[in-house]
Amino acid sequence: MKIIVEKDYEKMSSKAASLISEAIQKKPDLILGLATGSTPIGTYEELIRMHKEEGLDFSKVTTFNLDEYYGLSPEDDQSYRYFMENTLFKHINIKKENTYVPDGLAKDPNAYGKEYDEKIQKQGGIDIQILGIGRNGHIAFNEPDDELILSTHLTGLTKDTIDANSRFFDSIDKVPTKAITMGLGTIMKAKKIILLANGKNKTEIMGELLKQDKVTTNLPASLLLLHPDVTVIMDEEAAELYKKNL
Ligand code: PGA
């Protein structure tokens, strides 16, 4: 695991964006795994700037998102498809048909999940997967549990995640309680993973994760310790406990 600590959120975001941009320049038809949430917004803003000012070309890039709330349509302004359209896709020259976000209305979500995984593999697999981390250690919506499911699947959200995500909704009872998420197997198949973390509410979990002394399904992100090519990029705040433990 390569660990990079940047001064602040802006620097963390531009570091992540420059890794992605270098990869697109090397492989214009890059398969990029994307995340939602607050963490990657700055990275997306920097990619948009690079597209507009430096001509970074997304015309051959394909993207696969990690997850989607179950029960929300793509037009719902709380859906992750809606978030991706507004935060990134509509500002760059990516082809809509090359952007995949799990379908929150899938009738048979587990069969759908299998198809989603097959689609990823048929495209050649994810070259770079961007990840955030939940303060409970989840990645995508793989919540701490006795067992973790490998493939893309329907899952329930924990109370902690519902609490954390309620900041985007009018009230906590509006937060969906289920989601379709890539599983740990899907995520671990990505050739390269970039895990981003910023802010004080990630200090504790990053300290715990980066002790690097065990893997446990109770901290789903710890499985990343087994992956051969993970780069962690944090800001100073998220890195506080990690640095203390060094
Ligand atoms: P955040 O969410 O980027 O909004 O902190 C990360 C996550 O829950 O995976």
CSV table of C-alpha atoms and ligand atoms in Angstrom, one decimal:
chain,number,residue,atom,x,y,z
A,1,MET,CA,0.0,0.0,0.0
A,2,LYS,CA,1.4,3.3,-1.0
A,3,ILE,CA,0.4,6.1,1.4
A,4,ILE,CA,0.5,9.8,0.3
A,5,VAL,CA,-0.4,12.6,2.7
A,6,GLU,CA,-1.3,15.9,1.2
A,7,LYS,CA,-1.7,19.2,3.0
A,8,ASP,CA,-5.4,19.7,2.4
A,9,TYR,CA,-8.5,18.6,0.5
A,10,GLU,CA,-7.5,20.5,-2.6
A,11,LYS,CA,-4.1,19.0,-2.8
A,12,MET,CA,-5.5,15.5,-2.2
A,13,SER,CA,-8.0,16.0,-5.0
A,14,SER,CA,-5.4,17.3,-7.5
A,15,LYS,CA,-3.1,14.4,-6.7
A,16,ALA,CA,-5.9,11.9,-7.4
A,17,ALA,CA,-6.9,13.8,-10.6
A,18,SER,CA,-3.4,13.9,-11.9
A,19,LEU,CA,-3.0,10.1,-11.4
A,20,ILE,CA,-6.2,9.6,-13.4
A,21,SER,CA,-5.2,12.0,-16.1
A,22,GLU,CA,-1.8,10.4,-16.5
A,23,ALA,CA,-3.6,7.0,-16.8
A,24,ILE,CA,-6.0,8.3,-19.5
A,25,GLN,CA,-3.1,9.8,-21.5
A,26,LYS,CA,-1.4,6.4,-21.4
A,27,LYS,CA,-4.6,4.5,-22.2
A,28,PRO,CA,-7.3,6.6,-23.8
A,29,ASP,CA,-9.9,3.8,-23.4
A,30,LEU,CA,-9.3,3.6,-19.7
A,31,ILE,CA,-11.9,1.7,-17.6
A,32,LEU,CA,-12.4,3.9,-14.6
A,33,GLY,CA,-14.3,2.9,-11.4
A,34,LEU,CA,-16.0,5.8,-9.8
A,35,ALA,CA,-17.4,6.7,-6.3
A,36,THR,CA,-20.0,9.1,-5.0
A,37,GLY,CA,-20.1,11.0,-1.7
A,38,SER,CA,-18.3,14.2,-0.7
A,39,THR,CA,-14.8,12.8,-0.9
A,40,PRO,CA,-14.3,12.6,-4.7
A,41,ILE,CA,-16.1,15.9,-5.6
A,42,GLY,CA,-12.8,17.9,-5.6
A,43,THR,CA,-11.2,15.2,-7.8
A,44,TYR,CA,-14.0,15.4,-10.3
A,45,GLU,CA,-13.8,19.3,-10.3
A,46,GLU,CA,-10.1,19.0,-11.1
A,47,LEU,CA,-10.8,16.5,-13.9
A,48,ILE,CA,-13.4,18.9,-15.3
A,49,ARG,CA,-10.8,21.7,-15.2
A,50,MET,CA,-8.2,19.5,-16.9
A,51,HIS,CA,-10.8,18.7,-19.6
A,52,LYS,CA,-11.7,22.3,-20.2
A,53,GLU,CA,-8.3,23.9,-19.9
A,54,GLU,CA,-5.9,21.2,-20.9
A,55,GLY,CA,-8.0,19.1,-23.3
A,56,LEU,CA,-8.1,15.9,-21.2
A,57,ASP,CA,-10.1,13.6,-23.5
A,58,PHE,CA,-12.8,11.3,-22.1
A,59,SER,CA,-14.3,10.3,-25.4
A,60,LYS,CA,-13.0,6.7,-25.2
A,61,VAL,CA,-13.1,6.3,-21.4
A,62,THR,CA,-15.7,4.0,-19.8
A,63,THR,CA,-16.8,4.3,-16.2
A,64,PHE,CA,-18.4,2.0,-13.7
A,65,ASN,CA,-19.8,3.4,-10.5
A,66,LEU,CA,-19.6,1.5,-7.2
A,67,ASP,CA,-23.2,1.7,-6.1
A,68,GLU,CA,-26.7,3.1,-6.2
A,69,TYR,CA,-29.5,3.5,-3.7
A,70,TYR,CA,-32.1,0.8,-4.2
A,71,GLY,CA,-35.6,2.1,-5.2
A,72,LEU,CA,-34.4,5.4,-6.6
A,73,SER,CA,-34.8,6.1,-10.4
A,74,PRO,CA,-31.9,7.6,-12.3
A,75,GLU,CA,-33.9,10.9,-12.5
A,76,ASP,CA,-34.3,11.1,-8.7
A,77,ASP,CA,-32.1,14.0,-7.5
A,78,GLN,CA,-30.9,11.8,-4.6
A,79,SER,CA,-29.8,9.0,-6.9
A,80,TYR,CA,-26.1,8.4,-7.6
A,81,ARG,CA,-26.8,8.5,-11.4
A,82,TYR,CA,-28.1,12.0,-10.9
A,83,PHE,CA,-25.1,12.9,-8.8
A,84,MET,CA,-22.6,11.6,-11.4
A,85,GLU,CA,-24.4,13.4,-14.3
A,86,ASN,CA,-24.3,16.7,-12.4
A,87,THR,CA,-20.9,16.4,-10.7
A,88,LEU,CA,-18.9,15.0,-13.6
A,89,PHE,CA,-20.4,13.5,-16.7
A,90,LYS,CA,-22.3,16.5,-18.2
A,91,HIS,CA,-19.1,18.7,-17.8
A,92,ILE,CA,-16.8,16.4,-19.8
A,93,ASN,CA,-16.8,14.7,-23.2
A,94,ILE,CA,-17.7,11.2,-22.0
A,95,LYS,CA,-20.2,9.3,-24.0
A,96,LYS,CA,-23.4,8.6,-22.0
A,97,GLU,CA,-23.5,5.0,-23.2
A,98,ASN,CA,-20.0,4.5,-21.7
A,99,THR,CA,-21.1,5.5,-18.2
A,100,TYR,CA,-22.5,2.7,-16.0
A,101,VAL,CA,-24.2,3.2,-12.6
A,102,PRO,CA,-26.1,0.3,-11.1
A,103,ASP,CA,-29.8,0.4,-11.8
A,104,GLY,CA,-31.6,1.3,-8.5
A,105,LEU,CA,-34.8,0.0,-10.0
A,106,ALA,CA,-33.5,-3.5,-11.1
A,107,LYS,CA,-36.3,-6.0,-10.6
A,108,ASP,CA,-34.0,-8.9,-9.7
A,109,PRO,CA,-31.0,-7.0,-8.1
A,110,ASN,CA,-28.8,-10.0,-7.5
A,111,ALA,CA,-29.2,-11.3,-11.1
A,112,TYR,CA,-28.6,-7.7,-12.2
A,113,GLY,CA,-25.5,-7.5,-10.0
A,114,LYS,CA,-24.1,-10.6,-11.8
A,115,GLU,CA,-24.7,-9.0,-15.2
A,116,TYR,CA,-23.0,-5.8,-13.9
A,117,ASP,CA,-19.9,-7.8,-12.9
A,118,GLU,CA,-19.9,-9.6,-16.3
A,119,LYS,CA,-20.1,-6.3,-18.1
A,120,ILE,CA,-17.0,-5.0,-16.2
A,121,GLN,CA,-15.1,-8.1,-17.1
A,122,LYS,CA,-16.2,-8.1,-20.7
A,123,GLN,CA,-14.7,-4.6,-21.0
A,124,GLY,CA,-11.4,-5.9,-19.8
A,125,GLY,CA,-11.8,-5.1,-16.1
A,126,ILE,CA,-11.4,-1.9,-14.1
A,127,ASP,CA,-8.0,-0.2,-14.6
A,128,ILE,CA,-8.4,2.3,-11.8
A,129,GLN,CA,-11.0,2.2,-9.0
A,130,ILE,CA,-11.6,5.4,-7.0
A,131,LEU,CA,-12.8,4.7,-3.4
A,132,GLY,CA,-13.9,6.7,-0.5
A,133,ILE,CA,-14.2,5.1,3.0
A,134,GLY,CA,-17.1,5.3,5.5
A,135,ARG,CA,-16.2,6.3,9.0
A,136,ASN,CA,-17.2,2.7,9.9
A,137,GLY,CA,-14.7,1.3,7.4
A,138,HIS,CA,-17.1,0.4,4.7
A,139,ILE,CA,-16.1,0.7,1.0
A,140,ALA,CA,-18.9,1.2,-1.5
A,141,PHE,CA,-21.9,-0.1,0.6
A,142,ASN,CA,-20.0,-3.2,1.9
A,143,GLU,CA,-20.8,-2.6,5.6
A,144,PRO,CA,-18.9,-4.3,8.5
A,145,ASP,CA,-20.3,-7.8,9.0
A,146,ASP,CA,-19.3,-11.4,9.8
A,147,GLU,CA,-19.2,-12.1,6.0
A,148,LEU,CA,-18.8,-9.9,3.0
A,149,ILE,CA,-20.4,-10.8,-0.4
A,150,LEU,CA,-18.0,-10.9,-3.3
A,151,SER,CA,-20.2,-9.9,-6.3
A,152,THR,CA,-22.4,-6.9,-7.0
A,153,HIS,CA,-25.5,-7.4,-4.8
A,154,LEU,CA,-28.4,-5.8,-2.9
A,155,THR,CA,-27.5,-4.9,0.6
A,156,GLY,CA,-29.0,-3.1,3.7
A,157,LEU,CA,-27.3,0.0,5.0
A,158,THR,CA,-26.2,0.2,8.6
A,159,LYS,CA,-27.6,2.9,11.0
A,160,ASP,CA,-24.2,4.6,11.0
A,161,THR,CA,-24.2,4.9,7.2
A,162,ILE,CA,-27.9,6.1,7.2
A,163,ASP,CA,-26.9,8.7,9.8
A,164,ALA,CA,-23.9,9.8,7.8
A,165,ASN,CA,-25.8,10.1,4.6
A,166,SER,CA,-28.8,11.8,6.1
A,167,ARG,CA,-26.9,15.2,5.6
A,168,PHE,CA,-27.9,15.0,1.9
A,169,PHE,CA,-31.6,14.4,2.6
A,170,ASP,CA,-34.4,16.6,4.1
A,171,SER,CA,-34.9,14.1,6.9
A,172,ILE,CA,-33.3,10.8,8.1
A,173,ASP,CA,-36.5,8.8,7.2
A,174,LYS,CA,-36.0,9.8,3.5
A,175,VAL,CA,-32.6,8.0,3.3
A,176,PRO,CA,-33.0,4.7,1.4
A,177,THR,CA,-32.2,1.7,3.6
A,178,LYS,CA,-30.9,-0.5,0.8
A,179,ALA,CA,-28.5,-0.2,-2.1
A,180,ILE,CA,-27.0,-2.2,-4.9
A,181,THR,CA,-23.2,-2.2,-4.4
A,182,MET,CA,-20.2,-3.8,-6.0
A,183,GLY,CA,-18.9,-6.5,-3.7
A,184,LEU,CA,-15.5,-6.9,-2.3
A,185,GLY,CA,-14.6,-9.4,-5.1
A,186,THR,CA,-15.6,-6.9,-7.8
A,187,ILE,CA,-13.6,-4.2,-6.1
A,188,MET,CA,-10.5,-6.3,-5.5
A,189,LYS,CA,-10.4,-7.3,-9.2
A,190,ALA,CA,-9.6,-3.7,-10.1
A,191,LYS,CA,-6.0,-3.4,-11.4
A,192,LYS,CA,-5.3,-0.3,-9.4
A,193,ILE,CA,-7.2,1.2,-6.5
A,194,ILE,CA,-7.0,4.8,-5.2
A,195,LEU,CA,-8.5,5.3,-1.7
A,196,LEU,CA,-9.2,8.8,-0.8
A,197,ALA,CA,-9.9,10.1,2.8
A,198,ASN,CA,-10.1,13.6,4.1
A,199,GLY,CA,-11.3,15.5,7.2
A,200,LYS,CA,-11.4,14.8,10.9
A,201,ASN,CA,-14.3,12.3,10.7
A,202,LYS,CA,-12.0,9.9,8.8
A,203,THR,CA,-9.0,10.3,11.3
A,204,GLU,CA,-10.0,7.4,13.5
A,205,ILE,CA,-10.8,4.9,10.7
A,206,MET,CA,-7.7,5.7,8.7
A,207,GLY,CA,-5.5,5.3,11.9
A,208,GLU,CA,-7.1,1.9,12.5
A,209,LEU,CA,-6.8,0.8,8.8
A,210,LEU,CA,-3.2,1.9,8.4
A,211,LYS,CA,-1.9,0.0,11.4
A,212,GLN,CA,-1.9,-2.7,8.7
A,213,ASP,CA,-1.8,-5.4,11.3
A,214,LYS,CA,-4.9,-7.4,10.3
A,215,VAL,CA,-7.7,-7.9,7.9
A,216,THR,CA,-11.2,-8.3,9.2
A,217,THR,CA,-14.7,-8.2,7.6
A,218,ASN,CA,-15.6,-5.9,10.5
A,219,LEU,CA,-13.4,-3.3,8.7
A,220,PRO,CA,-14.2,-4.0,5.0
A,221,ALA,CA,-11.5,-1.6,3.8
A,222,SER,CA,-8.9,-3.8,5.5
A,223,LEU,CA,-9.3,-6.3,2.7
A,224,LEU,CA,-7.5,-3.7,0.5
A,225,LEU,CA,-4.3,-4.6,2.4
A,226,LEU,CA,-4.3,-7.8,0.3
A,227,HIS,CA,-4.5,-5.9,-3.0
A,228,PRO,CA,-1.2,-5.5,-4.9
A,229,ASP,CA,-1.7,-1.9,-6.1
A,230,VAL,CA,-3.4,0.4,-3.7
A,231,THR,CA,-2.6,4.1,-3.3
A,232,VAL,CA,-4.1,5.9,-0.3
A,233,ILE,CA,-4.3,9.7,-0.6
A,234,MET,CA,-5.2,11.5,2.6
A,235,ASP,CA,-5.2,15.1,3.8
A,236,GLU,CA,-3.4,16.1,7.0
A,237,GLU,CA,-6.6,15.8,9.1
A,238,ALA,CA,-7.4,12.3,8.0
A,239,ALA,CA,-3.8,11.3,8.5
A,240,GLU,CA,-3.5,12.6,12.1
A,241,LEU,CA,-3.8,9.3,14.0
A,242,TYR,CA,-1.9,7.4,11.3
A,243,LYS,CA,1.0,9.7,11.8
A,244,LYS,CA,0.8,9.5,15.6
A,245,ASN,CA,1.0,5.7,15.3
A,246,LEU,CA,4.1,5.7,13.1
B,1,PGA,P1,-18.1,10.5,2.0
B,1,PGA,O1,-18.6,9.0,2.0
B,1,PGA,O2,-17.2,10.7,0.8
B,1,PGA,O3,-19.4,11.3,1.8
B,1,PGA,O4,-17.4,10.8,3.3
B,1,PGA,C1,-17.6,8.0,1.8
B,1,PGA,C2,-18.3,6.7,2.0
B,1,PGA,O5,-19.3,6.6,2.8
B,1,PGA,O6,-17.8,5.7,1.4
